[in-house]
Amino acid sequence: MAAMGKPEQMEVLSQDAITGEGLSCSAAEIKPDSHCGEIVGSQVQLPEVWDKIETFFIGYTPLCPMRDAAQAACVSHAFLRSWRCYPNLIISIDSLCINEYGSRYDELTMDFITRVEHIMQNHSGMGVKEFRLQSYPCSTIDPSYLDHWIQVAMTPGIKEFELSLFEISDIKYSFPCSLLSSERGSSIQSLMLSGCSIHSIAQVGCMSSLTNLVLYSVDISGEQLLHFLSNSCALEKISLSNCNTIICLKIPCQLQKLNILSVLDCQMLEMIDSNVSNLSTFFCTGRQIHISLGHAFQVKEIRFSCHYSSNALYYAITKLPFIAPNLQTLFLSTSDETINTPMTLGKFLQLKYLEITLCATNFSPDYDFSSLVSFLDACPTLETLIIRIGLPTIRHDSILEDPDGDSSQLQCLSECYHDNLKNVMITGFCSAKSMVELTIHIMQKARSLDCLTLDTTRGHDRRFANIDRCWPLDEEALVEAGKARVAIERYIEERVPPSVNLKIVEPCSKCTYR
């Protein structure tokens, strides 16, 4: 660790230490002309106008990007004093202008450590409002450096704190919870930790101002997290991602302001038990687990994605109506449905927007798309339905190859009408008989339908507009898109009511692999 310089040595910062550009700048190098200053010996005496300019820029320095503020500190003693209290420390290889691809890994890491040391040593630790440290791609930073940097930054009055560590080993940096005591932690409004572990949770004080908590790849037990949450009663948003040591997640009833809960890919998680009354948005990805949202009458939006176990749609339609009865928006994503979606007694009585994504990684080719009518029957107020087939491929149940494919013999799926349904879009539309039956059912039973979009690509509405590219289709998908277009012409177009705007999207030259 570099030694702290003497005050007279620190009055002029090395720009090389901040920007790495190999330059240095000091007040003695500024060449004033005869109208704005007089040179007496080797000293520069500036008139009152310079003092006013300097005062202006000192007030402006806290609003500058960190690199500009550091360069300003090289100009004068007053700027240096301003830099020592600079409020927003955003530290990454980008903000330090380190060329990620121009050095060996050990040189890159040492360069990163050296520059951050210069910054933190020359900062007083006073007045920090925002601290963000992102170590990627450096993964072998000695914990003593991290301890020092965090101690300098974590001072009373700090509002936003982020520590994002890039760890490739099983041993993670142990975050010093003692720095989250009541004196230091009470002012923090946003806390984001990534790639570390939390153990001494009893040292954490009352986080009375904390409204946003983000934990990514953090080793913490369910009991420790419960203790932390119980001391953070102002929380409005909690996001947990890849926290694989949590088995049971309990949200205490003290969090009456919590309205967003996101739990993503916590692989060991078995149960979520929430007792808050104002939760409005819930995101969950991973395995099927036991979910209890208590009296979740305020939950209006759920995003549920299950890619580690099968039959997420079955789980959703049989469980979610009772978990969140007042849902208005629902996103579902599944990659493996071994059974068809059943009819259910539960109803989504207020659901207005439903989006279902069927990712075809392990998706059964025998899945009956027409069974999705169960969701329509369970959602009497539904206005918008979007069905996405993630990776279209050749269907072996194509209606074009069905000897009983006469349109007059297509089965009636349900007697229910869907009078609030106005917009329907199916991306990855295919020639499967069950898909054609579902589409015909919608046209017949949705008497308020305004727009029906049948997209034979992977989703024209989500193409890469910035680079003018579409989601690519392989050869099989292109063949199936052609068959789907024939199925639309033969079985659907003639049945479209006059009041319905039918939109058909076909592959273009930007949809193919190159």
Coordinates of C-alpha atoms in Angstrom, one line a residue, residues 58-430:
I58 CA -14.7 25.5 -6.5
G59 CA -18.5 25.6 -6.2
Y60 CA -18.7 23.9 -9.6
T61 CA -16.3 21.1 -8.8
P62 CA -18.7 18.9 -6.9
L63 CA -20.9 18.8 -10.0
C64 CA -18.1 17.7 -12.3
P65 CA -17.4 14.1 -13.3
M66 CA -14.8 12.6 -11.0
R67 CA -12.0 12.7 -13.6
D68 CA -12.5 16.4 -14.3
A69 CA -12.6 17.2 -10.6
A70 CA -9.3 15.3 -10.1
Q71 CA -7.7 17.2 -13.0
A72 CA -8.9 20.5 -11.5
A73 CA -7.2 19.5 -8.2
C74 CA -3.9 19.7 -10.1
V75 CA -4.4 23.5 -10.9
S76 CA -4.4 25.1 -7.5
H77 CA -4.4 24.6 -3.7
A78 CA -8.0 25.7 -3.5
F79 CA -9.1 23.2 -6.1
L80 CA -7.1 20.5 -4.2
R81 CA -9.0 21.3 -1.0
S82 CA -12.2 21.0 -3.0
W83 CA -11.1 17.7 -4.4
R84 CA -10.4 16.3 -0.9
C85 CA -14.1 16.8 -0.2
Y86 CA -15.4 15.7 -3.6
P87 CA -18.8 14.1 -3.0
N88 CA -19.2 11.6 -5.8
L89 CA -16.6 8.9 -6.1
I90 CA -17.3 6.6 -9.1
I91 CA -14.4 4.2 -9.5
S92 CA -14.0 1.7 -12.3
I93 CA -11.4 0.9 -14.9
D94 CA -13.5 3.1 -17.3
S95 CA -13.6 6.1 -15.0
L96 CA -9.9 5.7 -14.3
C97 CA -9.2 5.5 -18.1
I98 CA -7.4 2.1 -17.8
N99 CA -7.1 0.2 -21.0
E100 CA -8.5 -3.2 -20.2
Y101 CA -7.0 -4.8 -23.3
G102 CA -3.6 -3.2 -23.3
S103 CA -2.0 -4.9 -20.3
R104 CA -1.5 -8.3 -18.6
Y105 CA -3.9 -9.2 -15.9
D106 CA -1.5 -8.6 -13.0
E107 CA -0.4 -5.3 -14.5
L108 CA -4.0 -4.2 -14.9
T109 CA -4.8 -5.1 -11.3
M110 CA -1.8 -3.3 -9.9
D111 CA -2.6 -0.3 -12.0
F112 CA -6.2 -0.2 -10.7
I113 CA -5.0 -0.6 -7.1
T114 CA -2.4 2.1 -7.4
R115 CA -4.8 4.7 -8.9
V116 CA -7.6 4.0 -6.4
E117 CA -5.0 4.3 -3.5
H118 CA -4.0 7.7 -4.8
I119 CA -7.6 8.8 -5.0
M120 CA -8.6 7.5 -1.5
Q121 CA -5.4 8.8 0.2
N122 CA -5.9 12.3 -1.2
H123 CA -9.5 12.4 -0.2
S124 CA -10.3 13.5 3.3
G125 CA -13.3 11.2 3.6
M126 CA -15.5 14.2 4.4
G127 CA -18.5 15.1 2.3
V128 CA -18.8 11.8 0.4
K129 CA -22.4 11.4 -0.8
E130 CA -22.0 8.7 -3.4
F131 CA -19.4 5.9 -3.5
R132 CA -19.3 3.3 -6.3
L133 CA -16.5 0.8 -6.7
Q134 CA -16.6 -1.7 -9.6
S135 CA -13.5 -3.9 -9.6
Y136 CA -14.2 -5.8 -12.9
P137 CA -12.0 -7.4 -14.3
C138 CA -9.7 -7.3 -11.3
S139 CA -10.4 -10.2 -9.0
T140 CA -7.3 -10.5 -6.8
I141 CA -7.5 -7.3 -4.8
D142 CA -6.1 -7.8 -1.3
P143 CA -8.9 -7.3 1.4
S144 CA -6.7 -4.7 3.2
Y145 CA -7.1 -2.3 0.3
L146 CA -10.8 -2.8 0.2
D147 CA -11.1 -2.3 3.9
H148 CA -9.2 1.0 3.6
W149 CA -11.2 2.3 0.7
I150 CA -14.5 1.5 2.3
Q151 CA -13.5 3.0 5.6
V152 CA -12.6 6.3 3.9
A153 CA -15.8 6.4 1.9
M154 CA -18.2 5.2 4.6
T155 CA -18.6 8.4 6.5
P156 CA -21.7 10.0 8.2
G157 CA -23.9 11.6 5.5
I158 CA -23.2 9.2 2.7
K159 CA -26.4 8.4 0.7
E160 CA -25.4 5.9 -2.0
F161 CA -23.0 3.1 -1.6
E162 CA -22.0 0.4 -4.2
L163 CA -19.3 -2.3 -3.9
S164 CA -19.3 -4.5 -6.9
L165 CA -16.5 -7.1 -6.8
F166 CA -15.5 -9.4 -9.5
E167 CA -14.8 -12.7 -7.8
I168 CA -13.7 -16.0 -9.5
S169 CA -12.7 -17.9 -6.4
D170 CA -15.0 -19.6 -3.8
I171 CA -13.6 -17.3 -1.0
K172 CA -15.3 -14.0 -1.1
Y173 CA -14.4 -10.7 0.5
S174 CA -16.1 -10.3 3.9
F175 CA -17.8 -7.0 4.0
P176 CA -17.0 -5.0 7.2
C177 CA -20.5 -4.8 8.8
S178 CA -19.2 -2.6 11.6
L179 CA -19.0 0.3 9.2
L180 CA -22.8 0.1 8.9
S181 CA -23.2 1.2 12.5
S182 CA -26.0 3.5 13.3
E183 CA -23.7 6.6 13.1
R184 CA -22.5 5.8 9.6
G185 CA -25.2 3.7 8.1
S186 CA -28.2 5.7 9.2
S187 CA -27.8 8.1 6.2
I188 CA -27.5 5.5 3.5
Q189 CA -30.5 5.5 1.1
S190 CA -29.2 3.0 -1.5
L191 CA -26.9 0.0 -0.8
M192 CA -25.7 -2.3 -3.5
L193 CA -23.3 -5.2 -2.7
S194 CA -22.0 -7.7 -5.2
G195 CA -19.4 -10.6 -5.0
C196 CA -18.9 -10.5 -1.3
S197 CA -20.0 -12.2 1.9
I198 CA -21.8 -10.9 5.0
H199 CA -21.3 -12.5 8.4
S200 CA -21.2 -10.2 11.4
I201 CA -24.7 -8.9 10.8
A202 CA -25.2 -8.1 14.5
Q203 CA -22.8 -5.1 14.1
V204 CA -25.2 -3.4 11.7
G205 CA -27.1 -0.6 13.2
C206 CA -30.4 1.0 12.3
M207 CA -30.5 1.7 8.6
S208 CA -33.3 4.2 9.1
S209 CA -32.9 5.9 5.7
L210 CA -32.3 2.9 3.5
T211 CA -34.9 2.7 0.7
N212 CA -33.1 0.5 -1.9
L213 CA -31.2 -2.7 -1.2
V214 CA -29.5 -4.7 -4.0
L215 CA -27.5 -7.9 -3.3
Y216 CA -25.9 -9.8 -6.1
S217 CA -23.9 -13.0 -5.6
V218 CA -23.7 -12.2 -1.9
D219 CA -23.2 -15.0 0.6
I220 CA -25.6 -14.4 3.4
S221 CA -28.0 -16.7 5.3
G222 CA -31.7 -16.2 5.5
E223 CA -31.5 -15.5 9.3
Q224 CA -28.8 -12.9 8.8
L225 CA -30.8 -11.2 6.0
L226 CA -33.9 -11.2 8.2
H227 CA -32.0 -9.4 11.0
F228 CA -30.7 -6.8 8.5
L229 CA -34.2 -6.2 7.0
S230 CA -35.7 -5.8 10.5
N231 CA -33.4 -2.8 11.0
S232 CA -34.3 -1.3 7.6
C233 CA -37.9 -0.2 8.0
A234 CA -37.8 2.4 5.3
L235 CA -37.1 -0.1 2.5
E236 CA -39.1 0.4 -0.6
K237 CA -37.3 -2.0 -3.0
I238 CA -35.3 -5.2 -2.4
S239 CA -33.5 -7.0 -5.2
L240 CA -31.7 -10.4 -4.5
S241 CA -29.9 -12.1 -7.4
N242 CA -27.7 -15.3 -7.3
C243 CA -27.6 -15.3 -3.5
N244 CA -27.2 -19.0 -3.3
T245 CA -26.8 -19.4 0.5
I246 CA -30.4 -18.3 1.3
I247 CA -32.8 -21.2 1.8
C248 CA -35.7 -19.4 3.4
L249 CA -36.4 -15.7 2.6
K250 CA -38.6 -14.0 5.2
I251 CA -39.8 -10.4 4.7
P252 CA -40.7 -8.9 8.1
C253 CA -44.0 -7.1 8.6
Q254 CA -42.1 -3.9 9.7
L255 CA -41.4 -3.1 6.0
Q256 CA -44.6 -1.4 5.4
K257 CA -43.2 0.8 2.7
L258 CA -41.8 -2.1 0.6
N259 CA -43.5 -2.1 -2.8
I260 CA -41.0 -4.0 -5.1
L261 CA -39.5 -7.4 -4.3
S262 CA -37.2 -9.1 -6.8
V263 CA -35.7 -12.6 -6.2
L264 CA -33.7 -13.9 -9.2
D265 CA -31.9 -17.2 -9.5
C266 CA -31.2 -17.9 -5.9
Q267 CA -30.6 -21.6 -6.5
M268 CA -30.9 -22.9 -2.9
L269 CA -34.1 -21.0 -2.1
E270 CA -37.0 -23.1 -1.0
M271 CA -39.5 -20.6 0.4
I272 CA -40.5 -16.9 0.2
D273 CA -42.6 -15.7 3.1
S274 CA -43.6 -12.1 3.0
N275 CA -45.8 -10.4 5.5
V276 CA -45.9 -6.8 4.1
S277 CA -49.1 -5.3 3.1
N278 CA -48.1 -2.7 0.5
L279 CA -46.1 -4.9 -1.9
S280 CA -47.2 -4.0 -5.5
T281 CA -44.6 -5.7 -7.8
F282 CA -43.0 -9.1 -7.4
F283 CA -40.3 -10.6 -9.7
C284 CA -39.2 -14.3 -9.3
T285 CA -37.0 -16.5 -11.4
G286 CA -35.5 -19.9 -10.7
R287 CA -37.1 -23.1 -9.5
Q288 CA -40.7 -23.6 -8.4
I289 CA -40.8 -22.9 -4.6
H290 CA -43.3 -22.2 -2.0
I291 CA -44.4 -18.6 -2.2
S292 CA -46.6 -16.8 0.4
L293 CA -47.2 -13.1 0.0
G294 CA -49.5 -12.8 3.0
H295 CA -52.4 -10.5 2.5
A296 CA -51.1 -9.5 -1.0
F297 CA -54.2 -7.5 -2.1
Q298 CA -51.9 -4.7 -3.4
V299 CA -49.8 -6.9 -5.7
K300 CA -50.6 -5.6 -9.2
E301 CA -47.7 -7.0 -11.2
I302 CA -45.8 -10.4 -11.2
R303 CA -43.0 -11.6 -13.4
F304 CA -42.5 -15.3 -12.9
S305 CA -39.8 -17.2 -14.9
C306 CA -39.0 -20.8 -14.3
H307 CA -36.1 -22.4 -16.3
Y308 CA -34.8 -24.9 -13.8
S309 CA -37.9 -27.1 -13.4
S310 CA -40.8 -28.0 -15.5
N311 CA -44.4 -27.0 -15.8
A312 CA -44.2 -23.3 -14.7
L313 CA -47.5 -22.6 -16.5
Y314 CA -49.2 -25.3 -14.6
Y315 CA -47.9 -23.8 -11.4
A316 CA -48.9 -20.3 -12.4
I317 CA -52.5 -21.0 -13.2
T318 CA -53.1 -23.2 -10.2
K319 CA -51.2 -21.2 -7.6
L320 CA -51.0 -17.5 -8.5
P321 CA -54.7 -16.7 -8.4
F322 CA -54.7 -17.5 -4.7
I323 CA -51.2 -15.9 -4.0
A324 CA -52.1 -12.6 -5.6
P325 CA -55.8 -12.3 -6.4
N326 CA -55.8 -8.7 -7.6
L327 CA -53.1 -9.0 -10.2
Q328 CA -53.4 -6.6 -13.2
T329 CA -50.1 -7.5 -15.1
L330 CA -48.6 -11.0 -15.4
F331 CA -45.4 -12.1 -17.2
L332 CA -44.7 -15.8 -17.4
S333 CA -41.7 -17.6 -18.9
T334 CA -41.1 -21.3 -19.2
S335 CA -38.8 -23.7 -21.0
D336 CA -40.2 -27.1 -20.2
E337 CA -43.9 -27.9 -20.1
T338 CA -44.5 -31.7 -19.9
I339 CA -48.2 -31.4 -19.3
N340 CA -50.9 -29.2 -20.9
T341 CA -52.2 -26.2 -19.1
P342 CA -55.3 -27.3 -17.1
M343 CA -58.6 -25.5 -16.4
T344 CA -58.7 -24.1 -12.9
L345 CA -61.1 -22.9 -10.3
G346 CA -59.0 -19.9 -9.5
K347 CA -59.6 -16.6 -11.4
F348 CA -57.5 -13.6 -12.1
L349 CA -60.5 -11.3 -11.8
Q350 CA -58.5 -8.0 -12.4
L351 CA -55.8 -9.2 -14.8
K352 CA -55.6 -6.9 -17.9
Y353 CA -52.2 -7.7 -19.4
L354 CA -50.8 -11.3 -19.9
E355 CA -47.6 -12.2 -21.6
I356 CA -46.5 -15.8 -21.9
T357 CA -43.0 -16.8 -23.2
L358 CA -42.4 -20.4 -24.2
C359 CA -38.6 -20.9 -24.5
A360 CA -38.0 -23.9 -26.7
T361 CA -34.7 -25.0 -25.2
N362 CA -36.3 -28.1 -23.7
F363 CA -39.8 -27.5 -24.8
S364 CA -41.9 -30.5 -25.6
P365 CA -42.9 -30.7 -29.3
D366 CA -46.1 -32.3 -28.2
Y367 CA -47.3 -29.4 -26.1
D368 CA -50.9 -28.5 -26.9
F369 CA -51.0 -24.7 -27.5
S370 CA -54.8 -24.7 -27.5
S371 CA -54.6 -25.6 -23.7
L372 CA -53.6 -21.9 -23.2
V373 CA -57.3 -21.1 -23.5
S374 CA -57.3 -22.0 -19.8
F375 CA -55.7 -18.6 -19.1
L376 CA -58.3 -16.8 -21.2
D377 CA -61.1 -18.5 -19.2
A378 CA -59.3 -17.6 -15.9
C379 CA -59.0 -13.9 -16.9
P380 CA -62.4 -12.4 -17.6
T381 CA -61.2 -8.8 -17.7
L382 CA -58.1 -9.5 -19.9
E383 CA -57.4 -6.8 -22.5
T384 CA -54.0 -7.7 -24.0
L385 CA -52.6 -11.2 -24.6
I386 CA -49.0 -11.8 -25.9
I387 CA -47.7 -15.3 -26.6
R388 CA -44.0 -15.6 -27.5
I389 CA -42.5 -18.8 -28.9
G390 CA -38.8 -18.3 -28.1
L391 CA -37.1 -20.5 -30.7
P392 CA -39.4 -21.5 -33.5
T393 CA -38.7 -24.8 -35.2
I394 CA -40.3 -27.3 -37.5
R395 CA -43.5 -28.7 -36.0
H396 CA -44.3 -32.3 -36.4
D397 CA -48.0 -31.6 -35.6
S398 CA -48.4 -29.2 -38.5
I399 CA -52.0 -28.8 -39.6
L400 CA -50.8 -28.8 -43.2
E401 CA -49.7 -32.4 -42.8
D402 CA -52.8 -33.5 -40.8
P403 CA -55.1 -35.8 -42.8
D404 CA -58.0 -34.4 -40.7
G405 CA -56.9 -30.8 -41.1
D406 CA -60.3 -29.7 -42.6
S407 CA -61.1 -26.4 -41.0
S408 CA -64.7 -27.4 -40.5
Q409 CA -63.5 -30.1 -38.1
L410 CA -61.4 -28.0 -35.8
Q411 CA -62.4 -28.5 -32.2
C412 CA -64.3 -26.0 -30.0
L413 CA -62.0 -25.1 -27.1
S414 CA -64.3 -23.4 -24.7
E415 CA -67.8 -21.9 -24.5
C416 CA -66.6 -18.8 -22.6
Y417 CA -66.5 -15.4 -24.3
H418 CA -63.6 -13.0 -23.8
D419 CA -65.4 -9.7 -24.3
N420 CA -62.7 -7.4 -22.9
L421 CA -59.9 -8.8 -25.0
K422 CA -58.8 -6.2 -27.5
N423 CA -55.2 -6.9 -28.6
V424 CA -53.6 -10.3 -29.3
M425 CA -50.1 -10.9 -30.6
I426 CA -48.4 -14.3 -31.2
T427 CA -44.7 -14.2 -32.1
G428 CA -43.1 -17.4 -33.4
F429 CA -46.5 -18.3 -34.8
C430 CA -46.3 -21.8 -36.3

